[in-house]
Amino acid sequence: MSANALPRIGGLRPGPRDAISDVAGVTVGHRTLAEGPVQTGVTVIRPHAGDPFRDKVPAAAVVLNGFGKSIGLVQLEELGVLETPIALTNTFSVGTVAGAQIRDCIAHNPETGRSLPTVNPLVFECNDGFLNDIQRLAVGEADYQRALADAGADFAQGSVGAGRGMSSFQLKGGIGSASRLVPVGEASHTVGTLVLANYGRQPELRLAGHAVGARLAAL
């Protein structure tokens, strides 16, 4: 089924993939770990095909709920640029993935932290203890590299990558993405989003104004 055949909320048209990769140059990759009690992974969003440390991208952030363990957010807000891909993983793997980002930057820019400035890794997390034995610290630096190598314009959604162990509205959560074409004067601009859904109680779930969660909870 094509993206344009799926049910849709709102009046704006989606891009051809209805995904964040409709924004020119943006790609997404996953590394999923799914074996027994280990149900976790890494998701990487690349802003372009080049080296973001050398070719920085304007960036900003808004925190709606500060209950999270990110790395790199303060400097991003201070300087307003992205220096690495955006990485998503589980709560206990943030440091490991940040280390992988630093090593990757050094590999491509050997003078990082010497004659060149240091790099600001950017990693966000959600607690996937719903399905994953998070104490196993299963995610390694190589998993970040595999997610990075997997990045493409066409990517899986659902229970993959960082979304593997997620729960949303007491149902299975995961990775979702969408895009919309926004007309501004005679021009059209693409807005893309990627969500790592891991929140909510079932009675609070509403779709297009309908109290779907309350109906499910009553079954």
Coordinates of C-alpha atoms in Angstrom, one line a residue:
M1 CA 0.0 0.0 0.0
S2 CA 1.4 3.4 -0.9
A3 CA 1.8 6.1 1.7
N4 CA -0.8 8.2 0.0
A5 CA -3.4 5.4 0.4
L6 CA -3.2 5.4 4.2
P7 CA -5.8 7.2 6.4
R8 CA -4.7 10.8 7.1
I9 CA -5.3 13.5 9.6
G10 CA -5.2 17.1 8.6
G11 CA -5.5 19.0 5.3
L12 CA -2.0 19.3 4.1
R13 CA -0.6 16.9 1.5
P14 CA 2.1 14.5 2.4
G15 CA 5.4 14.1 0.6
P16 CA 5.9 11.0 -1.6
R17 CA 7.1 8.8 1.2
D18 CA 5.1 10.5 4.0
A19 CA 8.2 10.3 6.1
I20 CA 11.0 12.5 7.4
S21 CA 13.2 11.5 4.5
D22 CA 11.0 13.6 2.2
V23 CA 13.1 16.4 3.4
A24 CA 16.0 16.6 0.9
G25 CA 19.1 14.7 2.1
V26 CA 17.6 13.3 5.3
T27 CA 18.0 9.5 5.8
V28 CA 17.2 7.1 8.6
G29 CA 18.9 3.9 9.7
H30 CA 18.2 1.3 12.4
R31 CA 20.0 -1.4 14.3
T32 CA 17.6 -3.8 16.0
L33 CA 18.6 -6.2 18.8
A34 CA 15.9 -8.8 19.3
E35 CA 17.0 -12.0 21.1
G36 CA 15.3 -13.3 24.2
P37 CA 15.2 -10.6 27.0
V38 CA 17.2 -8.2 24.8
Q39 CA 14.7 -6.1 22.8
T40 CA 16.3 -2.8 22.0
G41 CA 18.3 -0.9 19.4
V42 CA 19.6 2.3 17.9
T43 CA 18.0 4.6 15.3
V44 CA 20.0 7.3 13.5
I45 CA 18.8 10.3 11.6
R46 CA 21.4 11.7 9.2
P47 CA 20.8 15.4 8.2
H48 CA 22.6 14.9 4.9
A49 CA 25.0 12.5 3.2
G50 CA 28.1 14.4 4.1
D51 CA 30.0 15.0 7.4
P52 CA 27.9 17.1 9.8
F53 CA 31.0 18.0 11.8
R54 CA 32.4 19.7 8.7
D55 CA 29.1 20.8 7.2
K56 CA 27.0 21.8 10.2
V57 CA 23.3 22.1 10.0
P58 CA 21.2 24.8 11.8
A59 CA 19.3 23.2 14.7
A60 CA 17.1 24.0 17.7
A61 CA 15.2 22.1 20.3
V62 CA 12.1 22.6 22.5
V63 CA 11.7 20.5 25.6
L64 CA 8.1 19.6 26.5
N65 CA 8.9 17.1 29.2
G66 CA 12.4 17.3 30.8
F67 CA 12.3 13.7 32.2
G68 CA 15.0 12.4 29.9
K69 CA 18.7 11.7 29.8
S70 CA 20.0 13.3 26.6
I71 CA 23.6 14.2 25.6
G72 CA 24.4 17.3 23.6
L73 CA 21.2 19.2 24.0
V74 CA 22.6 22.1 26.0
Q75 CA 25.3 22.9 23.4
L76 CA 22.8 22.5 20.6
E77 CA 20.6 25.1 22.2
E78 CA 23.6 27.4 22.8
L79 CA 25.2 27.2 19.3
G80 CA 22.2 26.3 17.2
V81 CA 24.0 23.8 15.0
L82 CA 24.0 20.0 14.6
E83 CA 27.5 18.4 14.5
T84 CA 26.6 14.7 14.3
P85 CA 23.6 12.6 13.2
I86 CA 20.8 12.5 15.7
A87 CA 20.8 9.1 17.6
L88 CA 18.0 7.5 19.5
T89 CA 18.4 4.5 21.9
N90 CA 17.4 3.2 25.3
T91 CA 18.1 5.1 28.5
F92 CA 21.2 3.1 29.6
S93 CA 22.8 3.2 26.2
V94 CA 23.1 7.0 25.7
G95 CA 26.7 7.2 26.9
T96 CA 27.7 4.2 24.7
V97 CA 26.2 5.8 21.6
A98 CA 27.6 9.2 22.3
G99 CA 31.1 7.5 22.5
A100 CA 30.4 5.9 19.1
Q101 CA 29.6 9.3 17.6
I102 CA 32.8 10.8 19.0
R103 CA 34.9 7.9 17.6
D104 CA 33.2 8.2 14.3
C105 CA 33.9 11.9 14.1
I106 CA 37.6 11.4 15.0
A107 CA 37.8 8.7 12.4
H108 CA 36.7 11.1 9.7
N109 CA 38.4 14.2 11.2
P110 CA 41.6 13.0 13.0
E111 CA 42.3 16.5 14.4
T112 CA 39.0 16.6 16.3
G113 CA 39.8 17.9 19.8
R114 CA 43.3 18.9 18.8
S115 CA 43.7 21.5 16.1
L116 CA 40.0 21.2 15.4
P117 CA 37.2 21.9 18.0
T118 CA 35.6 19.1 20.0
V119 CA 32.5 17.5 18.6
N120 CA 29.0 17.7 20.3
P121 CA 27.4 14.2 20.1
L122 CA 23.6 14.2 20.1
V123 CA 21.8 11.3 21.6
F124 CA 18.2 11.0 23.0
E125 CA 16.5 8.1 24.7
C126 CA 13.4 6.4 25.9
N127 CA 13.2 3.7 28.6
D128 CA 12.4 0.4 26.8
G129 CA 12.3 -1.7 30.0
F130 CA 8.7 -2.6 29.0
L131 CA 10.2 -5.3 26.8
N132 CA 14.0 -5.0 27.1
D133 CA 16.2 -6.1 30.0
I134 CA 17.8 -2.7 30.1
Q135 CA 20.4 -3.8 32.7
R136 CA 22.2 -6.0 30.1
L137 CA 23.6 -2.8 28.4
A138 CA 23.3 -4.7 25.2
V139 CA 23.8 -1.8 22.8
G140 CA 27.5 -1.5 21.7
E141 CA 29.3 1.2 19.6
A142 CA 29.2 -1.2 16.7
D143 CA 25.4 -1.1 16.7
Y144 CA 25.5 2.7 16.2
Q145 CA 27.9 2.2 13.2
R146 CA 25.5 -0.4 11.7
A147 CA 22.5 1.9 12.1
L148 CA 24.6 4.7 10.4
A149 CA 25.5 2.4 7.5
D150 CA 21.9 1.3 7.2
A151 CA 20.6 4.9 6.7
G152 CA 18.5 5.4 3.7
A153 CA 15.5 7.4 2.4
D154 CA 13.3 4.3 2.6
F155 CA 13.4 2.9 6.1
A156 CA 11.4 0.6 8.4
Q157 CA 8.9 1.9 10.9
G158 CA 7.3 0.3 14.0
S159 CA 9.1 -2.1 16.3
V160 CA 12.6 -1.4 15.0
G161 CA 15.8 0.3 16.1
A162 CA 15.3 2.4 19.2
G163 CA 11.5 1.6 18.9
R164 CA 12.0 -2.1 19.5
G165 CA 11.0 -2.1 23.2
M166 CA 8.7 0.9 23.3
S167 CA 5.1 1.1 24.7
S168 CA 2.6 3.8 24.0
F169 CA -0.9 4.1 25.5
Q170 CA -0.3 0.7 27.0
L171 CA 0.0 -0.7 23.4
K172 CA 3.1 -1.5 21.4
G173 CA 5.0 1.7 20.6
G174 CA 7.9 2.3 18.3
I175 CA 9.2 4.4 15.4
G176 CA 6.8 6.5 13.3
S177 CA 7.3 9.2 10.7
A178 CA 5.4 11.6 8.5
S179 CA 5.8 14.6 6.2
R180 CA 3.6 17.4 5.0
L181 CA 4.0 19.9 2.1
V182 CA 3.5 23.4 3.4
P183 CA 2.7 26.2 0.9
V184 CA 4.3 29.5 1.6
G185 CA 3.4 32.0 -1.1
E186 CA 4.3 30.4 -4.4
A187 CA 6.8 28.0 -2.8
S188 CA 6.2 24.6 -1.2
H189 CA 8.3 23.5 1.8
T190 CA 8.6 20.0 3.2
V191 CA 8.2 19.5 7.0
G192 CA 9.2 16.0 8.2
T193 CA 9.0 14.4 11.6
L194 CA 10.1 11.2 13.3
V195 CA 8.6 10.0 16.5
L196 CA 9.9 7.5 19.1
A197 CA 6.6 6.8 20.8
N198 CA 6.9 5.7 24.4
Y199 CA 4.3 7.4 26.5
G200 CA 0.6 7.6 27.5
R201 CA -2.1 5.6 29.3
Q202 CA -4.7 3.8 27.2
P203 CA -7.7 5.9 28.3
E204 CA -5.9 9.0 27.0
L205 CA -5.5 7.8 23.4
R206 CA -7.4 9.9 21.0
L207 CA -7.3 9.7 17.2
A208 CA -8.8 12.6 15.2
G209 CA -10.7 13.6 18.2
H210 CA -12.2 10.2 18.9
A211 CA -11.7 8.6 22.3
V212 CA -10.3 5.3 20.9
G213 CA -8.3 4.5 24.0
A214 CA -11.3 4.7 26.4
R215 CA -13.2 2.4 24.1
L216 CA -10.4 -0.1 24.1
A217 CA -10.0 0.1 27.8
A218 CA -13.6 -0.7 28.3
L219 CA -13.4 -3.9 26.3

